[in-house]
Short mmCIF file of C-alpha atoms in Angstrom, two decimals:
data_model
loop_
_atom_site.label_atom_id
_atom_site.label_comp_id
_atom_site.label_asym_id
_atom_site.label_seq_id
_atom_site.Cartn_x
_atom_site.Cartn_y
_atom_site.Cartn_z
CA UNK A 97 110.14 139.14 120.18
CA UNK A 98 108.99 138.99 124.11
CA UNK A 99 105.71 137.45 122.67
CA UNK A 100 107.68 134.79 120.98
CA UNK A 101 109.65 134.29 124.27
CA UNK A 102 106.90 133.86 126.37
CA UNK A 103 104.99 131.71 124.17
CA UNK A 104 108.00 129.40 124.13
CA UNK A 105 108.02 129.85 127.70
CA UNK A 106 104.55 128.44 128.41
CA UNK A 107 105.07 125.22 125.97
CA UNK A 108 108.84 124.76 127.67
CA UNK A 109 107.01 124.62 131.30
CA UNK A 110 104.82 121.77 130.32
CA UNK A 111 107.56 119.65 128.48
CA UNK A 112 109.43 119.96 131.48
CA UNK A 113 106.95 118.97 133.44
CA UNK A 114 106.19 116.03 131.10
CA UNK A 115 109.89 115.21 131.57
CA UNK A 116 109.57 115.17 135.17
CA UNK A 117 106.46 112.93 134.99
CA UNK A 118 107.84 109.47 134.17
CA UNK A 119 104.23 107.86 134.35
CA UNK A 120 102.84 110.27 131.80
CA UNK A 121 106.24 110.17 129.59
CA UNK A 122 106.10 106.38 129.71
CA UNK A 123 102.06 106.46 128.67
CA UNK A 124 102.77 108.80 125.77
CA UNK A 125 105.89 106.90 124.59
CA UNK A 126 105.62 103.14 126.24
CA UNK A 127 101.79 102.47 125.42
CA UNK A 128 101.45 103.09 121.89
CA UNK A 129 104.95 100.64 121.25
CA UNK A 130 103.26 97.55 123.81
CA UNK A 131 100.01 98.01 122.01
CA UNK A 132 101.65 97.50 118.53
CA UNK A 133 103.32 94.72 119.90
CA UNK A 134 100.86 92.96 121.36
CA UNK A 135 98.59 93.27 118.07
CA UNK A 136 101.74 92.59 116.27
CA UNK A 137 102.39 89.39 117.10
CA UNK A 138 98.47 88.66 117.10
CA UNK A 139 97.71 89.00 113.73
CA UNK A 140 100.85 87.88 112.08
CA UNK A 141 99.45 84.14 111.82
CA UNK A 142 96.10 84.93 110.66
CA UNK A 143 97.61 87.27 107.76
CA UNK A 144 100.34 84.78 107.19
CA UNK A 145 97.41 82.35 106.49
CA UNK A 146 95.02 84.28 104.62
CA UNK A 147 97.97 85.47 102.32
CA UNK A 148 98.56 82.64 101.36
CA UNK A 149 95.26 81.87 99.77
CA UNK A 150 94.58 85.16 98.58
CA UNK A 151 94.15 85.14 94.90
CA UNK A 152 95.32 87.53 92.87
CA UNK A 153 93.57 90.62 92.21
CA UNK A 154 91.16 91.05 89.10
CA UNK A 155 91.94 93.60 86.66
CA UNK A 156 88.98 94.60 83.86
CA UNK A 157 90.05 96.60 80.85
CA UNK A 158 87.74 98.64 78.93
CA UNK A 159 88.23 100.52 76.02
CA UNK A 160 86.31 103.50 74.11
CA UNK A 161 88.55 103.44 71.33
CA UNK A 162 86.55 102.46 67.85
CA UNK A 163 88.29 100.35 65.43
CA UNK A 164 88.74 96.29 65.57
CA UNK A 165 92.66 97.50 65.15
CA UNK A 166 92.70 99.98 67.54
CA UNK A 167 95.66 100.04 69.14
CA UNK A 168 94.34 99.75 72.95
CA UNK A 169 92.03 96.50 71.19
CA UNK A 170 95.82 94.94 70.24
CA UNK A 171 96.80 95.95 73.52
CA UNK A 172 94.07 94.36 75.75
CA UNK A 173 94.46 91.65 73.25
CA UNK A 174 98.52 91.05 73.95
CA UNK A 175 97.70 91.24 77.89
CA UNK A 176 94.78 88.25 77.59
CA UNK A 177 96.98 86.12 76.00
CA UNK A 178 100.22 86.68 77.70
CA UNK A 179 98.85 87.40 81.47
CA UNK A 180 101.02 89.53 83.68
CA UNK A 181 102.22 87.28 86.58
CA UNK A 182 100.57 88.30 89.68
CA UNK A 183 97.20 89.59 87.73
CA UNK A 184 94.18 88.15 86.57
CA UNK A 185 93.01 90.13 83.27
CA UNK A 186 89.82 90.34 82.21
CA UNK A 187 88.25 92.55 78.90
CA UNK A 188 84.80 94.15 78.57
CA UNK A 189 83.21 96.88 76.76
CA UNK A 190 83.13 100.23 78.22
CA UNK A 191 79.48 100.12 78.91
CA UNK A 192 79.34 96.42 80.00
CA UNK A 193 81.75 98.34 82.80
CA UNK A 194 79.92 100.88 83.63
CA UNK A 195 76.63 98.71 84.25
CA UNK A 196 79.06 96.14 86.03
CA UNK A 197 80.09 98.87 88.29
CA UNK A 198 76.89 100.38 88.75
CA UNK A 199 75.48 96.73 89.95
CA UNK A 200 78.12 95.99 92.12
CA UNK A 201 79.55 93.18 90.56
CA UNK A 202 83.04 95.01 89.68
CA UNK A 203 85.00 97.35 92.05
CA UNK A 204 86.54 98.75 89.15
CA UNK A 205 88.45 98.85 86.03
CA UNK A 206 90.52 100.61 83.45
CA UNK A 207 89.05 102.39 80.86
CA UNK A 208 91.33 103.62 77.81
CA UNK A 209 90.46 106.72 75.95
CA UNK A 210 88.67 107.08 72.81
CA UNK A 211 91.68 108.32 71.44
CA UNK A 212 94.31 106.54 72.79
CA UNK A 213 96.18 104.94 70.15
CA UNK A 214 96.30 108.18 68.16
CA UNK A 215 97.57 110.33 71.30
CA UNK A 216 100.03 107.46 71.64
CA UNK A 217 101.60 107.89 68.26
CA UNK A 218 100.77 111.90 67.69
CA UNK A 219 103.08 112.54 70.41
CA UNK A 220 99.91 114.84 71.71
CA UNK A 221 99.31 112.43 74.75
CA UNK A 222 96.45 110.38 75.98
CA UNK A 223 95.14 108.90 79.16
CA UNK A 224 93.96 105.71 81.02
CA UNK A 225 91.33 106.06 83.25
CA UNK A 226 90.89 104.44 86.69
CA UNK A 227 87.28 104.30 86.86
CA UNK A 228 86.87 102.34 90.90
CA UNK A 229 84.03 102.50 93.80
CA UNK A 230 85.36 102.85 97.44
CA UNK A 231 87.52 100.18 97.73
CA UNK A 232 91.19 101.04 98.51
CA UNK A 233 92.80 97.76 97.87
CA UNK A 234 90.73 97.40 94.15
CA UNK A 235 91.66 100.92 93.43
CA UNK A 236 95.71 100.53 94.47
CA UNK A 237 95.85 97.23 92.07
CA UNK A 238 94.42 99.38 89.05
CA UNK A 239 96.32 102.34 89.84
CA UNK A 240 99.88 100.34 90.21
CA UNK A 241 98.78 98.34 86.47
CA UNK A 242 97.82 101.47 84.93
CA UNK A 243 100.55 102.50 86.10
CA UNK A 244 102.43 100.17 84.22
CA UNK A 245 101.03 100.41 81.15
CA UNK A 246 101.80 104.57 80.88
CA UNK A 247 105.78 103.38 82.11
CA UNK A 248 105.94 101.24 79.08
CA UNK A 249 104.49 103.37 76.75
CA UNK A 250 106.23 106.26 77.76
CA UNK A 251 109.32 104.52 77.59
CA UNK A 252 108.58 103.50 74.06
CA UNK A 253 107.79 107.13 73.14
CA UNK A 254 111.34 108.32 74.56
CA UNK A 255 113.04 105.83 72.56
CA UNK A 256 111.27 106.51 69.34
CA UNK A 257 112.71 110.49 70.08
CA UNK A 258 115.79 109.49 71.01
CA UNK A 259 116.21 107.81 67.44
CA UNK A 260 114.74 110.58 65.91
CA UNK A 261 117.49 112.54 66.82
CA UNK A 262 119.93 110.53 65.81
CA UNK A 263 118.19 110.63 62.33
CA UNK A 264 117.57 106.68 62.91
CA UNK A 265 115.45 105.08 60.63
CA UNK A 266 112.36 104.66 62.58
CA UNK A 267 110.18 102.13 60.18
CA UNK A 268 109.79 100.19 63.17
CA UNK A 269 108.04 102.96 64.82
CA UNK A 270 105.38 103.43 62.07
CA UNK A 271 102.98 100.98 62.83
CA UNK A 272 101.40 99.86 66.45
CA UNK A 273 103.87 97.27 67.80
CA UNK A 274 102.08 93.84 67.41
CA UNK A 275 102.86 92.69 70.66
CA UNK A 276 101.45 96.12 72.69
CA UNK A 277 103.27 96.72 75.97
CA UNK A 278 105.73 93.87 77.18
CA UNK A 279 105.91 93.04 80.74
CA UNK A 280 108.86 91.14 82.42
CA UNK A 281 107.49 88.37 84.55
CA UNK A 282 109.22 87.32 87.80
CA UNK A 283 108.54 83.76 90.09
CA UNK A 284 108.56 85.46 93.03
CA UNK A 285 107.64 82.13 95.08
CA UNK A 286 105.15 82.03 97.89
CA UNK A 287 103.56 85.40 98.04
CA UNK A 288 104.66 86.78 101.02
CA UNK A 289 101.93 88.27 103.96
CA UNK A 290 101.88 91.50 104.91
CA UNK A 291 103.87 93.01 107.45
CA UNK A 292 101.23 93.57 110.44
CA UNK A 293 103.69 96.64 111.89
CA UNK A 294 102.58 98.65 108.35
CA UNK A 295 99.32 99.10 109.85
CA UNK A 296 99.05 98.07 113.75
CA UNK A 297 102.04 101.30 114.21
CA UNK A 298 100.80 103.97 112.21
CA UNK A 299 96.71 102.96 113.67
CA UNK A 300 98.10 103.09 117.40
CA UNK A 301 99.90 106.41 116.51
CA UNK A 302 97.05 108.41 115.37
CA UNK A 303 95.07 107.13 118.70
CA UNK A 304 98.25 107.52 121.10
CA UNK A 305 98.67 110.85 119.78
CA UNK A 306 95.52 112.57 119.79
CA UNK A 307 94.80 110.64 123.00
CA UNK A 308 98.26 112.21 124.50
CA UNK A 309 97.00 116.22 123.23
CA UNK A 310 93.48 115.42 124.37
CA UNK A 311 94.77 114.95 127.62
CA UNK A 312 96.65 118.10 127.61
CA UNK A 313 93.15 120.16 127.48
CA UNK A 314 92.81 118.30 131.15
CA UNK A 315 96.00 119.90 131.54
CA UNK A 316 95.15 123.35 130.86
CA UNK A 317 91.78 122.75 133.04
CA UNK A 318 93.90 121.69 136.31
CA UNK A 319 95.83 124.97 135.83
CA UNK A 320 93.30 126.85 135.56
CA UNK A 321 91.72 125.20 139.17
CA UNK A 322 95.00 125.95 141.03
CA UNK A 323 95.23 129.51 139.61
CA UNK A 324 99.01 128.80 137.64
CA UNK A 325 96.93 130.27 134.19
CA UNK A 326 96.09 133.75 136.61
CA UNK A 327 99.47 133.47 137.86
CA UNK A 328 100.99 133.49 134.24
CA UNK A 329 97.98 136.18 132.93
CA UNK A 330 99.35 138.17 135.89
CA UNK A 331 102.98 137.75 134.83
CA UNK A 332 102.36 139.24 131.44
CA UNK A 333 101.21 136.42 129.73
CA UNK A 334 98.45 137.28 127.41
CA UNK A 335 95.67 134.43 126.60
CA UNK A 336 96.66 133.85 123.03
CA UNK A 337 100.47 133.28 124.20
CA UNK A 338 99.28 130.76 126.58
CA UNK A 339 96.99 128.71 124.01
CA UNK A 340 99.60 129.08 121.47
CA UNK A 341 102.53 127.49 123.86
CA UNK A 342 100.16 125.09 124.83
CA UNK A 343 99.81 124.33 120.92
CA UNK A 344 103.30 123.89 120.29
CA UNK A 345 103.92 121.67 123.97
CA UNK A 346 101.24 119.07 122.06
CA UNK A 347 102.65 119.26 118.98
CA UNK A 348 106.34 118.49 120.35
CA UNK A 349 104.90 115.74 122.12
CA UNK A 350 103.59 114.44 118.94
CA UNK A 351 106.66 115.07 116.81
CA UNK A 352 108.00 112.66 119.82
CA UNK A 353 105.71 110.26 119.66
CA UNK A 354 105.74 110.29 116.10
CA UNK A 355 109.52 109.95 115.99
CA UNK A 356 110.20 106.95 118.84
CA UNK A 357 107.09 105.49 117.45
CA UNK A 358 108.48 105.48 114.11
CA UNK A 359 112.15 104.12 114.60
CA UNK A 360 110.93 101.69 116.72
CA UNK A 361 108.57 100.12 114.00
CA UNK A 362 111.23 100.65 111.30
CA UNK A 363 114.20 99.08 113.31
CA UNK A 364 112.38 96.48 115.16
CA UNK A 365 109.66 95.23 113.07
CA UNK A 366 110.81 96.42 109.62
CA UNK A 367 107.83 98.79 109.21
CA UNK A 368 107.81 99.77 105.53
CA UNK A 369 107.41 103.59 104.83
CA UNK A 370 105.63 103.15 101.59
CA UNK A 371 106.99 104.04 97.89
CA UNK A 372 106.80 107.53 99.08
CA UNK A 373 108.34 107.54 102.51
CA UNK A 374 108.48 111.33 102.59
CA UNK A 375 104.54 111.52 101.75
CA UNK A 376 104.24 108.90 104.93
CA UNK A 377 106.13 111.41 107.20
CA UNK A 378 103.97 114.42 105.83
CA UNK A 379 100.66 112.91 106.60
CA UNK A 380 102.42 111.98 110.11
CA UNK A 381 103.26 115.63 110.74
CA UNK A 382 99.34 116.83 109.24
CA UNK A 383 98.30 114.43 111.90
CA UNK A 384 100.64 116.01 115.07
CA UNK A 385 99.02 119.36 113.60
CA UNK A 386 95.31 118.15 113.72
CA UNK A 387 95.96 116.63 117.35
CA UNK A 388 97.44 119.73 118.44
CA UNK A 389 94.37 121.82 117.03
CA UNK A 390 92.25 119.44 118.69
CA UNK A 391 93.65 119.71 122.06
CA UNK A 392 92.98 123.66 122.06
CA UNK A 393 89.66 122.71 121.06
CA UNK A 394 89.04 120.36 123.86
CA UNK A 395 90.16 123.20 125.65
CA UNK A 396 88.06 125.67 124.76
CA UNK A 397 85.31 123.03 125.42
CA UNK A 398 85.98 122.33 128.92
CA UNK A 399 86.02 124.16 131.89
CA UNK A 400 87.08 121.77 134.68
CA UNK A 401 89.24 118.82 135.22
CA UNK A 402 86.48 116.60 136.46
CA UNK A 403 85.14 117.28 132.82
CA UNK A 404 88.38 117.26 131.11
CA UNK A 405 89.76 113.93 131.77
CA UNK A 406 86.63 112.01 131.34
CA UNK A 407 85.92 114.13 127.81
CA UNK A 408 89.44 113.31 126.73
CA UNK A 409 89.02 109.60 127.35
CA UNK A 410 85.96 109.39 125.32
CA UNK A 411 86.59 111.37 122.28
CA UNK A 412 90.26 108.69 122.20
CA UNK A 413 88.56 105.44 122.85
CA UNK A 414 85.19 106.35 120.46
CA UNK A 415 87.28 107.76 117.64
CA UNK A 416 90.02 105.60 117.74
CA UNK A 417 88.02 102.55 116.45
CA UNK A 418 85.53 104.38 114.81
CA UNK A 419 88.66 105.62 112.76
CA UNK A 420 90.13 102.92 112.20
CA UNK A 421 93.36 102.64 115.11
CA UNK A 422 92.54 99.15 116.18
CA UNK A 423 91.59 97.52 112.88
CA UNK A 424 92.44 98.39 109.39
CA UNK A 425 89.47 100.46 107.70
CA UNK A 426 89.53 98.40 104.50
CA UNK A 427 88.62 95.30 105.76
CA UNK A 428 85.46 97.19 107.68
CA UNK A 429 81.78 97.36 105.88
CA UNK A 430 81.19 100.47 103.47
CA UNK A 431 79.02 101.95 105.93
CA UNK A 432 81.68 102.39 108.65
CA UNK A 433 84.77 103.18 106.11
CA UNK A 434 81.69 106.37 105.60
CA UNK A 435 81.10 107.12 109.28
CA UNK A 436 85.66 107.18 109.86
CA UNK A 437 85.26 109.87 107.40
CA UNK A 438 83.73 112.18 110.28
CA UNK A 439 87.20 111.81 112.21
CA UNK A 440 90.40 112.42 111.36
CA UNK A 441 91.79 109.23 112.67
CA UNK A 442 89.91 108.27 109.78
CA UNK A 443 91.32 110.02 106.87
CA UNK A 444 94.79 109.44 108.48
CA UNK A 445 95.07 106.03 108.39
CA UNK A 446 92.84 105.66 104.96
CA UNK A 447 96.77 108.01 104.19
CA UNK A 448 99.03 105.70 105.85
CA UNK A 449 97.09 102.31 104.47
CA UNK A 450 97.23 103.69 100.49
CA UNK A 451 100.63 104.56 101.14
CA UNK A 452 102.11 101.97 103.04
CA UNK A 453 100.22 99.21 102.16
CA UNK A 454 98.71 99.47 98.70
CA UNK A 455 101.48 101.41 97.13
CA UNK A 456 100.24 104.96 96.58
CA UNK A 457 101.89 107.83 96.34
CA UNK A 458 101.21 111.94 96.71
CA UNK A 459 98.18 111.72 94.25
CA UNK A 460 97.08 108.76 96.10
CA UNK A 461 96.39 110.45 99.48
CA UNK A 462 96.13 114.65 98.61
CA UNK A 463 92.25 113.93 99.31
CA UNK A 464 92.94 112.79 102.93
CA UNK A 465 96.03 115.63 102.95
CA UNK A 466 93.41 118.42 102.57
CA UNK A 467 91.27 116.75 104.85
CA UNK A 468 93.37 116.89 107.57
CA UNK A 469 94.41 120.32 106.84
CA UNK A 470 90.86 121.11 107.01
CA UNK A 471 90.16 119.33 110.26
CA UNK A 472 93.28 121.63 112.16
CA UNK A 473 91.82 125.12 110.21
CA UNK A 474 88.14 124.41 111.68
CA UNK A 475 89.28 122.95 115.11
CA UNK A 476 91.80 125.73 115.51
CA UNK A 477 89.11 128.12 113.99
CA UNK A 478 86.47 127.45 116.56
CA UNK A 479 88.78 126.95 120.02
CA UNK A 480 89.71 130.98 118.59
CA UNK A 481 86.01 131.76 118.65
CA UNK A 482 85.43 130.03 122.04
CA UNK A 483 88.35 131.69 123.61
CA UNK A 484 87.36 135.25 122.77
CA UNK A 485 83.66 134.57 124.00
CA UNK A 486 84.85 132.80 126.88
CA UNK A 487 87.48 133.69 129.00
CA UNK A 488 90.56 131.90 129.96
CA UNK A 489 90.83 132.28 133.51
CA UNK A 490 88.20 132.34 135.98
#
């Protein structure tokens, strides 16, 4: 219990001190909301603009399933000639796909299962495939149509039991419905641009925030030059209570950030959480956890504040666009969407894009979930190891 205390005792010194530092309060909190702002308001034409003549997305079917009459032919069949309204449909044979992909000339498609039609009406289950290279965008579309088509059929299949219990007669359940999965088709108008704020706010929160805990390690470096970590080593203190309360000081401050940052995109600039707005707030916390690992890292890297500051400045400003915080990843060449995947700003805005741009949901992002798990285990593994060879006072 007294280590608890004093643990909470080191990280409540340095929020008060943060509290008592307007300048540094208003950089953490101020900053990231002007910068989102600013960028805002400066791409909102150009999106506005290029929505507008964005054509819809592509979507190529493939099938494995034998059998002129197969029931994902009729389907793929029923979908060509009555086109789903925001989707241009396309059919090819599964290995016409597969070479297509493998060229480069398709991003992806959806491949139905050799078996599909009689998993459909076994009741055993089948499965649609989203077969797609490394573009998020191509990958969401398929994903959200696939989607779709399970919905439908699933809801078919629960009807069909539902009878079936009522001792219904179920003739029209025998056969493959002619007409395969209906869709309902709505004239939406003018598709409408995206909202810049779903990815300008959640890029300038991963680089405020990990910019705010880097510059905590500076922190720890200036206390250790006036003597205030002997002091508190002296007062009982051991070193893994100090590192620890200096962990959870950075990770308040990011819960902070995280939470002004948040309200203010949501009430201000309608900032959409996603379909999965608890998902969105997970990968937000995985990201306050990474930043806080990351700060005890820096930390364990840097003896002095005439190091410290400059080392926290760099690692922000290189891995911020490198990770996509001033630009959205998906718009960037392959090559650099491969070299973000060395940060975590990376994989946490690769999260927030899928989610709150493209639709996903859990499935969508547990890749870049475990990633960032993995990112706080190994930073927080090796600040441990450079603590215990290194001590943490002078």
């Amino acid at each position: 219990m007294a280590s608890v205390r004093m643990i909470l005792a080191v990280a409540g010194k340095d929020l008060l001190r943060l509290r008592r530092d307007r300048f540094g309060l208003a950089f953490a909190l101020g900053f990231p909301a002007a910068f989102a702002v600013a960028f805002f308001f400066m791409l909102g034409p150009g999106l506005s603009e290029s929505a507008e003549a964005a054509p819809p997305p592509t979507i190529t079917l493939a099938t494995g399933e034998p059998g002129a009459q197969a029931f994902s032919r009729v389907l793929i069949g029923a979908l060509l000639e009555s086109p789903v309204a925001g989707f241009e449909i396309r059919s090819v044979d599964e290995a016409a796909a597969g070479a297509e992909l493998e060229s480069g000339e398709l991003t992806g498609y959806i491949l139905f299962a050799p078996d599909f039609g009689e998993g459909v009406f076994s009741g055993a289950g089948t499965r649609l495939e989203v077969v797609a290279d490394s573009d998020p965008q191509q990958q969401a579309a398929l994903e959200s149509f696939a989607g779709s088509i399970a919905q439908q059929i699933q809801l078919q299949s629960a009807l069909a039991a539902a009878l079936a219990s009522l001792n219904a007669p179920l003739a029209a359940f025998a056969e493959p419905p002619s007409g395969g999965v209906e869709f309902s088709e709505v004239d939406v108008g003018r598709i409408e641009p995206p909202n810049p704020a779903d990815f300008t706010i959640p890029g300038y929160l991963v680089m405020f925030v990990f910019m705010a805990a880097a510059f905590a390690a500076a922190e720890l470096a200036r206390e250790r030059a006036s003597g205030t970590l002997a002091r508190m080593v002296a007062a009982g203190a051991a070193p893994a209570q100090v590192l620890f309360g200096k962990f959870l000081s950075a990770a308040a401050l990011g819960l902070l950030q995280v939470a002004v940052l948040g309200l203010f995109g949501v009430l201000v600039f309608g900032m959409d959480l996603g379909l999965s707005p608890l998902v969105t707030i997970l990968v937000a916390l995985l990201m306050v956890l990474v930043s806080s690992a990351f700060a005890i890292l820096l930390a364990s890297l840097v003896r002095t504040e005439r190091a410290a500051t400059p080392a926290a400045i760099l690692a922000a400003l290189v891995a911020a666009p490198l990770g996509g915080c001033w630009w959205p990843l998906f718009i960037t060449p392959d090559w650099m969407q491969s070299l973000a995947l060395i940060t975590p700003h990376g994989w946490a805005n690769t999260a927030f894009n899928r989610l709150m741009l493209f639709g996903g949901q859990f499935e969508s992002v547990a890749g870049e979930l475990i990633a960032l798990l993995g990112f706080a285990a190994v930073f927080a593994a090796i600040a441990a190891w450079r603590f215990r060879t290194s001590p943490l006072i002078d």
